PDB file of C-alpha atoms in Angstrom:
ATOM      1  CA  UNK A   1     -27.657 148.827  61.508  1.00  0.00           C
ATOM      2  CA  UNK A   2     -27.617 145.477  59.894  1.00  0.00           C
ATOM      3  CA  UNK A   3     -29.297 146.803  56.710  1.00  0.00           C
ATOM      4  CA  UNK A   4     -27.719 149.930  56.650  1.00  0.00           C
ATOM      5  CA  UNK A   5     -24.283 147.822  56.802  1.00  0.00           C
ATOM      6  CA  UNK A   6     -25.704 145.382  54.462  1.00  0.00           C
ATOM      7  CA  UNK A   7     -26.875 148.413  51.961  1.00  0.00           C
ATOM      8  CA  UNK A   8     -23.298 150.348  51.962  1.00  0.00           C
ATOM      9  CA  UNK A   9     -24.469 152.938  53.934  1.00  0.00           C
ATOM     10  CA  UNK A  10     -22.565 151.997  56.869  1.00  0.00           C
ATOM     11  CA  UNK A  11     -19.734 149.602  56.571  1.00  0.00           C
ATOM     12  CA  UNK A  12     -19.475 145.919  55.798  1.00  0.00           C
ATOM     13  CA  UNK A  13     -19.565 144.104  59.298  1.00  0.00           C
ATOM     14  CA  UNK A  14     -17.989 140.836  60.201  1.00  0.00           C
ATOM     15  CA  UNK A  15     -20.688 139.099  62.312  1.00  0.00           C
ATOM     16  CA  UNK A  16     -23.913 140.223  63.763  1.00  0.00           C
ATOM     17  CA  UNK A  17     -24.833 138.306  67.023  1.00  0.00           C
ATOM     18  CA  UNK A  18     -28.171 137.281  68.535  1.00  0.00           C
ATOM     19  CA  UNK A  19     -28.367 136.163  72.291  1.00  0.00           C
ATOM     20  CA  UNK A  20     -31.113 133.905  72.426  1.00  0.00           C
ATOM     21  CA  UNK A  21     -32.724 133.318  76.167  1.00  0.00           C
ATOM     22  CA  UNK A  22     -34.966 130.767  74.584  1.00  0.00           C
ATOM     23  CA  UNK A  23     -37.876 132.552  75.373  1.00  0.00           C
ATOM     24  CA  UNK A  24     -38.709 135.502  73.155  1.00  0.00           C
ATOM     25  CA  UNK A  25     -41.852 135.827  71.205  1.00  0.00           C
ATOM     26  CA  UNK A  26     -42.301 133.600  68.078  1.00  0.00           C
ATOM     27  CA  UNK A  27     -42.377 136.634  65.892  1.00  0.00           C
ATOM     28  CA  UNK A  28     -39.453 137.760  67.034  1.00  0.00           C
ATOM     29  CA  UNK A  29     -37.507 134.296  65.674  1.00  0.00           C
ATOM     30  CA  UNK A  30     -39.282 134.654  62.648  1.00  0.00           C
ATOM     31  CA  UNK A  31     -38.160 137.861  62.299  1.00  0.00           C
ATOM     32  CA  UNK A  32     -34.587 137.024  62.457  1.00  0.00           C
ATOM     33  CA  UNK A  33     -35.036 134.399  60.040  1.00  0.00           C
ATOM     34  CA  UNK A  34     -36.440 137.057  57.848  1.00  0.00           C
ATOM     35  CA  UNK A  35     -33.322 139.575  58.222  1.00  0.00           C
ATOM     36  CA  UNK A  36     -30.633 136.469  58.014  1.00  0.00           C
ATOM     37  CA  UNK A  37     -32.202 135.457  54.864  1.00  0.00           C
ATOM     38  CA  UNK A  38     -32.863 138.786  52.851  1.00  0.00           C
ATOM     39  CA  UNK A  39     -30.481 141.257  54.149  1.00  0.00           C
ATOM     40  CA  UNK A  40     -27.333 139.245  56.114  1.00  0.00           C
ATOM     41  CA  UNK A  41     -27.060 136.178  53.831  1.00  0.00           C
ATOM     42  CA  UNK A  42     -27.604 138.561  50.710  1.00  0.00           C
ATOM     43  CA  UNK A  43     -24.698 140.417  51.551  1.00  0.00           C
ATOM     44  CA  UNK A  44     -22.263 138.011  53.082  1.00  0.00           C
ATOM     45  CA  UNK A  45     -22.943 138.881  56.060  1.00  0.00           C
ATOM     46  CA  UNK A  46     -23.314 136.064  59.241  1.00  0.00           C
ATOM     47  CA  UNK A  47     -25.314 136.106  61.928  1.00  0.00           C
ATOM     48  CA  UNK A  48     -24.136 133.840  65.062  1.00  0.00           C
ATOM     49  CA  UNK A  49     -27.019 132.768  67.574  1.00  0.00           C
ATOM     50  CA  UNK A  50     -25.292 132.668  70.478  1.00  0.00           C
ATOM     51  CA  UNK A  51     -27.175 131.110  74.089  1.00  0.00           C
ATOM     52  CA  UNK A  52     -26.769 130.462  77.773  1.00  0.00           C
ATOM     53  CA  UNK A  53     -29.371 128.102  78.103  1.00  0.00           C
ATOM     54  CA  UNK A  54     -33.536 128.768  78.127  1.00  0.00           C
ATOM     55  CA  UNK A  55     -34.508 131.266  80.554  1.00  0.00           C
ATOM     56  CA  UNK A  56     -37.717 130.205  81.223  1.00  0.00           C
ATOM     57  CA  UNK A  57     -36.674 126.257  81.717  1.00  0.00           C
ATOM     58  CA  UNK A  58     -33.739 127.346  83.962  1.00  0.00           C
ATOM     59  CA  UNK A  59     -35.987 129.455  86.432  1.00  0.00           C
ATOM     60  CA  UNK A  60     -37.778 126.589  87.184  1.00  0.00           C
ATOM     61  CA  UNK A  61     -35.478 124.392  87.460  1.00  0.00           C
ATOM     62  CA  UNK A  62     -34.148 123.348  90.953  1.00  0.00           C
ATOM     63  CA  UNK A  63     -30.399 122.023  89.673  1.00  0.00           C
ATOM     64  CA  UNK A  64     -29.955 125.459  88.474  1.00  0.00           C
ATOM     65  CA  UNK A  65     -28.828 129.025  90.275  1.00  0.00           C
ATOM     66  CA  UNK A  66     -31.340 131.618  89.797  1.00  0.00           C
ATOM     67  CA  UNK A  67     -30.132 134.352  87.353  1.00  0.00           C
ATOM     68  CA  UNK A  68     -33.001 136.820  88.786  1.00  0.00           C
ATOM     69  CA  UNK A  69     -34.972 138.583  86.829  1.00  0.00           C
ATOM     70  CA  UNK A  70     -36.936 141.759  87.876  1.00  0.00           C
ATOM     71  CA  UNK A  71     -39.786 140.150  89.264  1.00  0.00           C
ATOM     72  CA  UNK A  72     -42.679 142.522  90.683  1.00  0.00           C
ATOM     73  CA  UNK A  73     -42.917 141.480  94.719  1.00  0.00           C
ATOM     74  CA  UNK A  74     -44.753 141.744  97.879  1.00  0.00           C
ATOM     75  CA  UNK A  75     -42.739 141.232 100.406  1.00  0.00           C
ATOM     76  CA  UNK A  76     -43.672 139.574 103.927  1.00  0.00           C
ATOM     77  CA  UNK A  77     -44.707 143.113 105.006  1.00  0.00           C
ATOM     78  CA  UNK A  78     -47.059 143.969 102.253  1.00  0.00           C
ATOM     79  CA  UNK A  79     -44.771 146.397 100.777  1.00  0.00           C
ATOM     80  CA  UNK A  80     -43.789 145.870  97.266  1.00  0.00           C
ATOM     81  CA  UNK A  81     -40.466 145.686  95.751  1.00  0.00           C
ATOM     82  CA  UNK A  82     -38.141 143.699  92.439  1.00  0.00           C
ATOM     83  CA  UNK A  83     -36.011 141.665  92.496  1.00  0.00           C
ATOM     84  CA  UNK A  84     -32.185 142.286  90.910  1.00  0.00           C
ATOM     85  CA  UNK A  85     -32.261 142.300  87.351  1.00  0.00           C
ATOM     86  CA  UNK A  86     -29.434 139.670  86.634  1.00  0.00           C
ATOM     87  CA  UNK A  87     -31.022 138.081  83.914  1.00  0.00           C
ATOM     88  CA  UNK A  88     -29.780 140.387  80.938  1.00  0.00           C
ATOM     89  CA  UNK A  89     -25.826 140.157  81.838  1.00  0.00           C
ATOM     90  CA  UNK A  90     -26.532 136.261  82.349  1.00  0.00           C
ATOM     91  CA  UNK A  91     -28.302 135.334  79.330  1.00  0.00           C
ATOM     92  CA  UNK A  92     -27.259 138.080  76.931  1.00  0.00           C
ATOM     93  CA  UNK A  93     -24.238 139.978  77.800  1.00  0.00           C
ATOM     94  CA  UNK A  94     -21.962 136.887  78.961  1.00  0.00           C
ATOM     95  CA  UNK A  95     -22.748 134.393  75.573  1.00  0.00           C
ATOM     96  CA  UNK A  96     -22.055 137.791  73.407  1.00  0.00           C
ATOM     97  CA  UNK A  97     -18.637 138.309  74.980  1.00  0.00           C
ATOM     98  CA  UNK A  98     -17.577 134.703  75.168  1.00  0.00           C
ATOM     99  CA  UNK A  99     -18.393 134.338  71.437  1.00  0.00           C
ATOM    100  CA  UNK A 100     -16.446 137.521  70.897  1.00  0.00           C
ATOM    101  CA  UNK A 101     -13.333 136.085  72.152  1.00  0.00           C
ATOM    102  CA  UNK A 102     -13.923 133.061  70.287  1.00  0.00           C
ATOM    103  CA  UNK A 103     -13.471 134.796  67.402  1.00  0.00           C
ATOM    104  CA  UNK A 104     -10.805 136.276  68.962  1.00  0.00           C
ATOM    105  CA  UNK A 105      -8.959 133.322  69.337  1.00  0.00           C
ATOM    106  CA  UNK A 106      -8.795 133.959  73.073  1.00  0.00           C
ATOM    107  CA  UNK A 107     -11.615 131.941  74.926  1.00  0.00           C
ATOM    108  CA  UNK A 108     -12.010 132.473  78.797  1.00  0.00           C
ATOM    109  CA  UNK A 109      -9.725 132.711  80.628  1.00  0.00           C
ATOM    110  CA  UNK A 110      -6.964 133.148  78.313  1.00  0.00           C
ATOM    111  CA  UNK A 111      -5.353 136.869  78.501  1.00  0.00           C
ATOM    112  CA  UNK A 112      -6.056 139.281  75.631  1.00  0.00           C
ATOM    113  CA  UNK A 113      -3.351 141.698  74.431  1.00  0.00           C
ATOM    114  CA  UNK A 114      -4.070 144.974  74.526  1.00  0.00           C
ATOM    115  CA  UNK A 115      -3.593 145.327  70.782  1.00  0.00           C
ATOM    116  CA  UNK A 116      -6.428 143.191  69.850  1.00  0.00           C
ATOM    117  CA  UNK A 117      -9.980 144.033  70.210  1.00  0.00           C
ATOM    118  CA  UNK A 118     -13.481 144.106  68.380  1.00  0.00           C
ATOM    119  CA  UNK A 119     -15.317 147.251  67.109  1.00  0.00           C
ATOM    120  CA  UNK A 120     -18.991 146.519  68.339  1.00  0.00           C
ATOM    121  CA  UNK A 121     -21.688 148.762  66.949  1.00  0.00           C
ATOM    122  CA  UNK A 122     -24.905 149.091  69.892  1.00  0.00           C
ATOM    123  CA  UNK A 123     -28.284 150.779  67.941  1.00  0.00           C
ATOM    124  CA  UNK A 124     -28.796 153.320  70.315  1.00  0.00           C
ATOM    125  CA  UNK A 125     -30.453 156.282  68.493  1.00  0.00           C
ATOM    126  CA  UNK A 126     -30.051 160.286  68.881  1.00  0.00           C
ATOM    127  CA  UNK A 127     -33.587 160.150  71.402  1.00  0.00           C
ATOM    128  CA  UNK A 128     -30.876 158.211  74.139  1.00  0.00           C
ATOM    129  CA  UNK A 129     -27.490 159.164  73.315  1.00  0.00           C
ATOM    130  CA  UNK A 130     -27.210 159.276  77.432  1.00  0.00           C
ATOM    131  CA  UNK A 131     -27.381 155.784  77.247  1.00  0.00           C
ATOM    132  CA  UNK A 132     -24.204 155.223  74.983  1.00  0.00           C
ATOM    133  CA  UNK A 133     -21.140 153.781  77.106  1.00  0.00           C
ATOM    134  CA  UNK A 134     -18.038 152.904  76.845  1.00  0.00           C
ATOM    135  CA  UNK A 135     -17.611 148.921  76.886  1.00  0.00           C
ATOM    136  CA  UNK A 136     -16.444 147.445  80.233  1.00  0.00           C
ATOM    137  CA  UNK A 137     -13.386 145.461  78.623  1.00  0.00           C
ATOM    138  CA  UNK A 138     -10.392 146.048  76.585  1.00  0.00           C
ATOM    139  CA  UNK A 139     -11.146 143.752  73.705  1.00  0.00           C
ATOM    140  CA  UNK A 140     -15.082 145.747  72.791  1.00  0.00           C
ATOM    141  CA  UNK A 141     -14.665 149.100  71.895  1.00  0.00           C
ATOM    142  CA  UNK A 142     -18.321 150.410  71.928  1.00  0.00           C
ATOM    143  CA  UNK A 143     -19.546 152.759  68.679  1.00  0.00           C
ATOM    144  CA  UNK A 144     -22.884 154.022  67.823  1.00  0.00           C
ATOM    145  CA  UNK A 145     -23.338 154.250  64.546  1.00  0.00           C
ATOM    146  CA  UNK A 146     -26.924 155.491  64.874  1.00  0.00           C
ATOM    147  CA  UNK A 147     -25.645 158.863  66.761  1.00  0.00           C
ATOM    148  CA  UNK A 148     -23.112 159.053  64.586  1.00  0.00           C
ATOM    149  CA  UNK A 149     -25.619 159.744  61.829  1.00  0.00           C
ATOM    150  CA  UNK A 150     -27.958 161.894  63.640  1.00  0.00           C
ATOM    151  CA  UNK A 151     -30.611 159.444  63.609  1.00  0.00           C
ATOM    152  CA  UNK A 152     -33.585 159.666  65.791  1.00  0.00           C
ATOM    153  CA  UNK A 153     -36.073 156.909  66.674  1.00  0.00           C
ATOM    154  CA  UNK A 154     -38.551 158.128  63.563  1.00  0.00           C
ATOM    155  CA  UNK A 155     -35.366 158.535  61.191  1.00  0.00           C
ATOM    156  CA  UNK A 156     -34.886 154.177  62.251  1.00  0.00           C
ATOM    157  CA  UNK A 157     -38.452 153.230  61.678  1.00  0.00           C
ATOM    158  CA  UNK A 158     -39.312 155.854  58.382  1.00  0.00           C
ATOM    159  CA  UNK A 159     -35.687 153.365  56.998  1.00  0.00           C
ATOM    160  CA  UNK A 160     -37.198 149.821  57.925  1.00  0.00           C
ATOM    161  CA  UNK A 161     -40.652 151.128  56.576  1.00  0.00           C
ATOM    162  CA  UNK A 162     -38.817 151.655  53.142  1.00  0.00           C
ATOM    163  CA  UNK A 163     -37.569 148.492  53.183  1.00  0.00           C
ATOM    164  CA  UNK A 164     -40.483 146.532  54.210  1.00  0.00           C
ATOM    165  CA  UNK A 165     -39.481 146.373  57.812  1.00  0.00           C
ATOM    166  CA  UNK A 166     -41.758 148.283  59.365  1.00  0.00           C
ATOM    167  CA  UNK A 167     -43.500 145.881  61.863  1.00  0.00           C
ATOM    168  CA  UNK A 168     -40.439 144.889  63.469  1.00  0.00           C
ATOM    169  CA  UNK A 169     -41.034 143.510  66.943  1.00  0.00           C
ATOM    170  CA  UNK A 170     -39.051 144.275  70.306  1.00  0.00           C
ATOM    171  CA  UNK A 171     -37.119 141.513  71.221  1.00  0.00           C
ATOM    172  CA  UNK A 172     -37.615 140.440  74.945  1.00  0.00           C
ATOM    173  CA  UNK A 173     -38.420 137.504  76.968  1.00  0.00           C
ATOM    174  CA  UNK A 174     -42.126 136.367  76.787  1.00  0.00           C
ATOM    175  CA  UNK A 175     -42.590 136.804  80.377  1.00  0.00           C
ATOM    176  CA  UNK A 176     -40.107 139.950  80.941  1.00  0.00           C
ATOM    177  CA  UNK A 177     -41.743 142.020  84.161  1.00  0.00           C
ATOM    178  CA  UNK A 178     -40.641 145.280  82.249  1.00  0.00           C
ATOM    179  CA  UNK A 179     -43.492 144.600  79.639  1.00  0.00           C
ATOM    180  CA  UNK A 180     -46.379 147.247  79.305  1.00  0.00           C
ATOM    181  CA  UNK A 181     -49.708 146.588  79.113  1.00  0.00           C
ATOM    182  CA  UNK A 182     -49.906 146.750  75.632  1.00  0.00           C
ATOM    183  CA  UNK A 183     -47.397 143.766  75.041  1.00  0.00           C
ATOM    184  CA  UNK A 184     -49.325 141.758  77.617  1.00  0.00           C
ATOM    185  CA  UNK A 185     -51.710 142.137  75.449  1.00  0.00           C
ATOM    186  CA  UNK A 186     -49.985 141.079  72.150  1.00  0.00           C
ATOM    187  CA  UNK A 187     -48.930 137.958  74.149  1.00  0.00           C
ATOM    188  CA  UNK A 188     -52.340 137.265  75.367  1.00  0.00           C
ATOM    189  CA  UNK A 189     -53.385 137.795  71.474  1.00  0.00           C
ATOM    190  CA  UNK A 190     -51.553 134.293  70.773  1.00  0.00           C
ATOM    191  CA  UNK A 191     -53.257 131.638  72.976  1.00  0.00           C
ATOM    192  CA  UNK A 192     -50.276 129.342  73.133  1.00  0.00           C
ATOM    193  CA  UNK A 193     -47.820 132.304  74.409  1.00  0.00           C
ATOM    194  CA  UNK A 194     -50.683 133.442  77.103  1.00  0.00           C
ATOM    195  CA  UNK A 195     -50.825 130.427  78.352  1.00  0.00           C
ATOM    196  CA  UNK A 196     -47.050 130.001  78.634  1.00  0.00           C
ATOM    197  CA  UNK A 197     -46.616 133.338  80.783  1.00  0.00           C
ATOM    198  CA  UNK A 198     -49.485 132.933  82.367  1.00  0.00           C
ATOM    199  CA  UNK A 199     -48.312 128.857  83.947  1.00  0.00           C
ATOM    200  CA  UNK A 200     -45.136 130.740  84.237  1.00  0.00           C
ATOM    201  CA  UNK A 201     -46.441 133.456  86.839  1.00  0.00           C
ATOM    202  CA  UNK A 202     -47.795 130.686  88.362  1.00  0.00           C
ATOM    203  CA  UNK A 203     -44.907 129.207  88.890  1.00  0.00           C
ATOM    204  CA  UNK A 204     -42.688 131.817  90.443  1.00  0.00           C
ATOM    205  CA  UNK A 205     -45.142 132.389  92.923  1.00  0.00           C
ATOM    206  CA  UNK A 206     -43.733 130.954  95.528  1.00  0.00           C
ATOM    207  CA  UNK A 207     -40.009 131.410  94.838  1.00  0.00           C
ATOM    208  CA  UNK A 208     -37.123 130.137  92.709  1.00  0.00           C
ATOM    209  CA  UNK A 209     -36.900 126.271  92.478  1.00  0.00           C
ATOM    210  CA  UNK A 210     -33.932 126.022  93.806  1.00  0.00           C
ATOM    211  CA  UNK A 211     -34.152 128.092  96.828  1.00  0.00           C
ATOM    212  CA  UNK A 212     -37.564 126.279  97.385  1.00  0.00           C
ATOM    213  CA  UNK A 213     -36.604 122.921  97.080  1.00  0.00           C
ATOM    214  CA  UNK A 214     -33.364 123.985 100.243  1.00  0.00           C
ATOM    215  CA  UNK A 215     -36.540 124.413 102.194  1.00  0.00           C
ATOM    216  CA  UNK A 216     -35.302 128.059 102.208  1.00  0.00           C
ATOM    217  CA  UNK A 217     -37.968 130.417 103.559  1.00  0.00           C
ATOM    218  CA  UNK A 218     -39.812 132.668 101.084  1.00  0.00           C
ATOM    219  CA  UNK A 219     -39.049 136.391 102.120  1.00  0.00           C
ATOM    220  CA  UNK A 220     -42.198 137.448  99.883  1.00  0.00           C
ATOM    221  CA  UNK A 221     -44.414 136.224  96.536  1.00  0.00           C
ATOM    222  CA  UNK A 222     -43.523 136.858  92.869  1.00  0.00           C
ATOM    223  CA  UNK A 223     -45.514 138.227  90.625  1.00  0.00           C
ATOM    224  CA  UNK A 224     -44.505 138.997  86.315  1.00  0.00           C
ATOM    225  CA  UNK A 225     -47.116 142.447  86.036  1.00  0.00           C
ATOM    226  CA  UNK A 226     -46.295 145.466  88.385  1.00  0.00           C
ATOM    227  CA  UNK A 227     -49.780 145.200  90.094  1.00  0.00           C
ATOM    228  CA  UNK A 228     -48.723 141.805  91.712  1.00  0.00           C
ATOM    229  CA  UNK A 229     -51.448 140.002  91.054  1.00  0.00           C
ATOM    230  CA  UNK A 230     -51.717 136.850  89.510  1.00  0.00           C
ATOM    231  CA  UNK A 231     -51.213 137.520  85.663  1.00  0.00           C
ATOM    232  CA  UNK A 232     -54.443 136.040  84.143  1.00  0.00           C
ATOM    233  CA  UNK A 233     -56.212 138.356  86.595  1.00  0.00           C
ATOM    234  CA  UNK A 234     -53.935 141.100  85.697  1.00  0.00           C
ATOM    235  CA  UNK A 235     -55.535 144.656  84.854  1.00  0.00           C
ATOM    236  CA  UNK A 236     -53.608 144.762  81.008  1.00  0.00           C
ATOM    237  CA  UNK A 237     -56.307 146.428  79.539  1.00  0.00           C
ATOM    238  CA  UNK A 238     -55.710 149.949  81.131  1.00  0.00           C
ATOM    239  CA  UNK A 239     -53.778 151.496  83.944  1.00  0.00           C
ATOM    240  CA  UNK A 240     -55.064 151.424  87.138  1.00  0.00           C
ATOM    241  CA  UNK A 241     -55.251 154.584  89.572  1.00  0.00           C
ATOM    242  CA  UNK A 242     -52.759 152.511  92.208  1.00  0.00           C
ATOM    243  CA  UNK A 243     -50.225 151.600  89.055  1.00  0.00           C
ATOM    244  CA  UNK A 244     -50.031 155.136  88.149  1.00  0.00           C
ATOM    245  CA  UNK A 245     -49.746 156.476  92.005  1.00  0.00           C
ATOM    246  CA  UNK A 246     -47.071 154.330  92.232  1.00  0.00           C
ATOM    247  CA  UNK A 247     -44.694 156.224  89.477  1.00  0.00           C
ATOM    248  CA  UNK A 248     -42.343 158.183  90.913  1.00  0.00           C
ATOM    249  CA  UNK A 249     -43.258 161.053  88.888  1.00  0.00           C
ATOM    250  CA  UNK A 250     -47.392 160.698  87.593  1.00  0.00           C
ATOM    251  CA  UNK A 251     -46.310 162.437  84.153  1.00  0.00           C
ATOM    252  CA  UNK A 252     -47.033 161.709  80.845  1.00  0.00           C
ATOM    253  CA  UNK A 253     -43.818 159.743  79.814  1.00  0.00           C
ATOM    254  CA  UNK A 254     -44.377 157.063  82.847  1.00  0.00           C
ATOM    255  CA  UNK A 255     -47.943 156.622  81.630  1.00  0.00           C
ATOM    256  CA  UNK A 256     -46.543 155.811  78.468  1.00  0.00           C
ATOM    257  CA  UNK A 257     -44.398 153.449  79.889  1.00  0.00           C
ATOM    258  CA  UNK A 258     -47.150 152.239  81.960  1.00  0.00           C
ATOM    259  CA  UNK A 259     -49.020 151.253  78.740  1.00  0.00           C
ATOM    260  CA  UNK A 260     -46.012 150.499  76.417  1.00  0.00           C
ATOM    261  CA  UNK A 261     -43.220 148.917  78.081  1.00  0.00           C
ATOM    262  CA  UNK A 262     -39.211 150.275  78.050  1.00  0.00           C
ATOM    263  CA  UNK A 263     -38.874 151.468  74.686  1.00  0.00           C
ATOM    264  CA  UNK A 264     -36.492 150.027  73.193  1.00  0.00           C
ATOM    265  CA  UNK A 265     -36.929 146.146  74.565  1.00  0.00           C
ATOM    266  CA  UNK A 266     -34.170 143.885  76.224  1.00  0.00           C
ATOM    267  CA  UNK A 267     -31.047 144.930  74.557  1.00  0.00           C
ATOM    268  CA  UNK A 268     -27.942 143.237  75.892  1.00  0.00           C
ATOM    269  CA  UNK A 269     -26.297 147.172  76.403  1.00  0.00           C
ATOM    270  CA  UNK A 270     -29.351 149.380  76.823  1.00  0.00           C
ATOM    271  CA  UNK A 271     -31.646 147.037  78.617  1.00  0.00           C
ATOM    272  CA  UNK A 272     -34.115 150.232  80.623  1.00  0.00           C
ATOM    273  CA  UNK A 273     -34.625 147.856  83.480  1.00  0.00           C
ATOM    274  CA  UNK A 274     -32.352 149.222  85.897  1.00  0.00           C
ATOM    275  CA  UNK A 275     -34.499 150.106  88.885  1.00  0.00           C
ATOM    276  CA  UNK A 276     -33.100 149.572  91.920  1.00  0.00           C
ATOM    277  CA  UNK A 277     -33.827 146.556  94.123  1.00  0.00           C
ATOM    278  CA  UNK A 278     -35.731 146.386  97.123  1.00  0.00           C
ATOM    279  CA  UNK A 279     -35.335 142.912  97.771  1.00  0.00           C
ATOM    280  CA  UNK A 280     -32.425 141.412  96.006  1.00  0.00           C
ATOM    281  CA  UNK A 281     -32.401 138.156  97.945  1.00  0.00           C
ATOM    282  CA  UNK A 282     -36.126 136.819  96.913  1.00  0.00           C
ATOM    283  CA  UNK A 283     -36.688 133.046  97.112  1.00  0.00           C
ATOM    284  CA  UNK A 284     -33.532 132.594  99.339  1.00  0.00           C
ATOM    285  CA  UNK A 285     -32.852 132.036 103.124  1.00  0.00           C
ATOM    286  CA  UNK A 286     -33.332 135.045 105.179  1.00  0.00           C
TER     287      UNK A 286
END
């Protein structure tokens, strides 16, 4: 959408924002480097980083609350579950709305009239136009300028292959439990980033910082790959027989997923990872 606003195609936009958890891939920061420099810039353009701290530093940290993320589980009884996903509406959604009222001129908790708002655009494409919604405020009014068009996944990536674009990556944590196999194994492709998720699982084992250092009791053991095992043990280089018994529905599409992760990455509106929870409270007193 950004090149299609900066081309003409779509309208000029005001501002583009990022919400930075402080923990994606390098590739994908040096792809948004890329894009601010030869599309936004270019064309006027600006493109606000906006963050709520570092993801990965604040899980492990025992002065901060624990905005959860989906981890994989075994609970006390053997039985697996996840954990709430809070981590998207904490680190993404939250910094993008209190920039937006920034620019506003109305930052939290001042009242905004009715009259004013923002028009936000979210890239969701013709393959997922169930997943277009209306915005949960006054001041965002949601449009998708990708359904708009007709535009299907291929019709997006056939445009950023003519413009050079074509290897752009999904933007999600490093150590997101959502990823696929294959992205496990991009990450374990760079030894620096392996290592990073892998100390990371480690890590979470045994509960959130703070929760552990109350003394609270553990109600089960964390775990960033759906097999819940530790992740440098992991099976990322093909699906197991017990990973794909545990899909709801053993059909083609959730082996895909199996391999490939949510399709579209971490998006601060369309983020896929919205499985329930069957332990919300993981880490914390029983």
């Amino acid at each position: 959408m950004l090149a299609l606003s900066a081309e003409g195609r779509l309208p000029k936009v005001d501002y583009a924002i990022f919400a930075d958890t402080g923990w994606e891939p390098k590739a994908v920061y040096a792809h948004l480097d890329r894009l601010e420099r030869e599309i936004a810039t270019p064309a006027g353009i600006p493109v606000l980083r906006v963050s709520a701290g570092n993801i990965r530093e604040d899980a492990l940290n025992p002065q901060k609350r624990f905005a959860s993320m989906p981890l994989h589980i075994l609970n006390l009884d053997g039985k697996p579950g996840m954990t709430r996903r809070q981590c998207t509406g904490e680190y993404k959604v939250k910094p993008i709305k209190k920039q937006i009222r920034s620019l506003l001129g109305y930052p939290y908790p001042a009242r905004i009239p009715r009259e004013v708002f923002v028009e936000q655009w979210i890239g969701i494409s013709t393959d997922e136009f169930h997943r277009a919604k209306d915005a949960d405020v006054r001041y965002m009014r949601n449009q998708h300028p990708l359904i708009d068009m007709g535009w299907s996944r291929g019709d997006c990536v056939r445009y950023l292959t003519s413009l050079n674009l074509a290897n752009t990556p999904k933007s999600a944590c490093l150590g997101c439990p959502f990823h696929g196999n294959a992205q496990w194994r991009e990450i374990r492709a760079n030894p620096e980033e392996w290592a990073d998720v892998v100390a990371f699982d480690a890590a979470i084992r045994q509960g959130n910082a703070r929760a552990t250092a109350n003394n609270s009791p553990l109600l089960g053991a964390a775990f960033l790959h759906r097999s819940r095992v530790p992740l440098g043990e992991a099976p990322i280089d093909h699906v197991t027989a017990a990973e794909r018994a545990a899909q709801d529905s053993p059909v083609d599409t959730d082996a895909e997923e199996l391999e490939h992760g949510v399709t579209d990455g971490c998006s601060p509106w369309t983020c896929r990872g919205d499985s329930e929870a069957t332990q919300a409270r993981f880490g914390l007193a029983a």
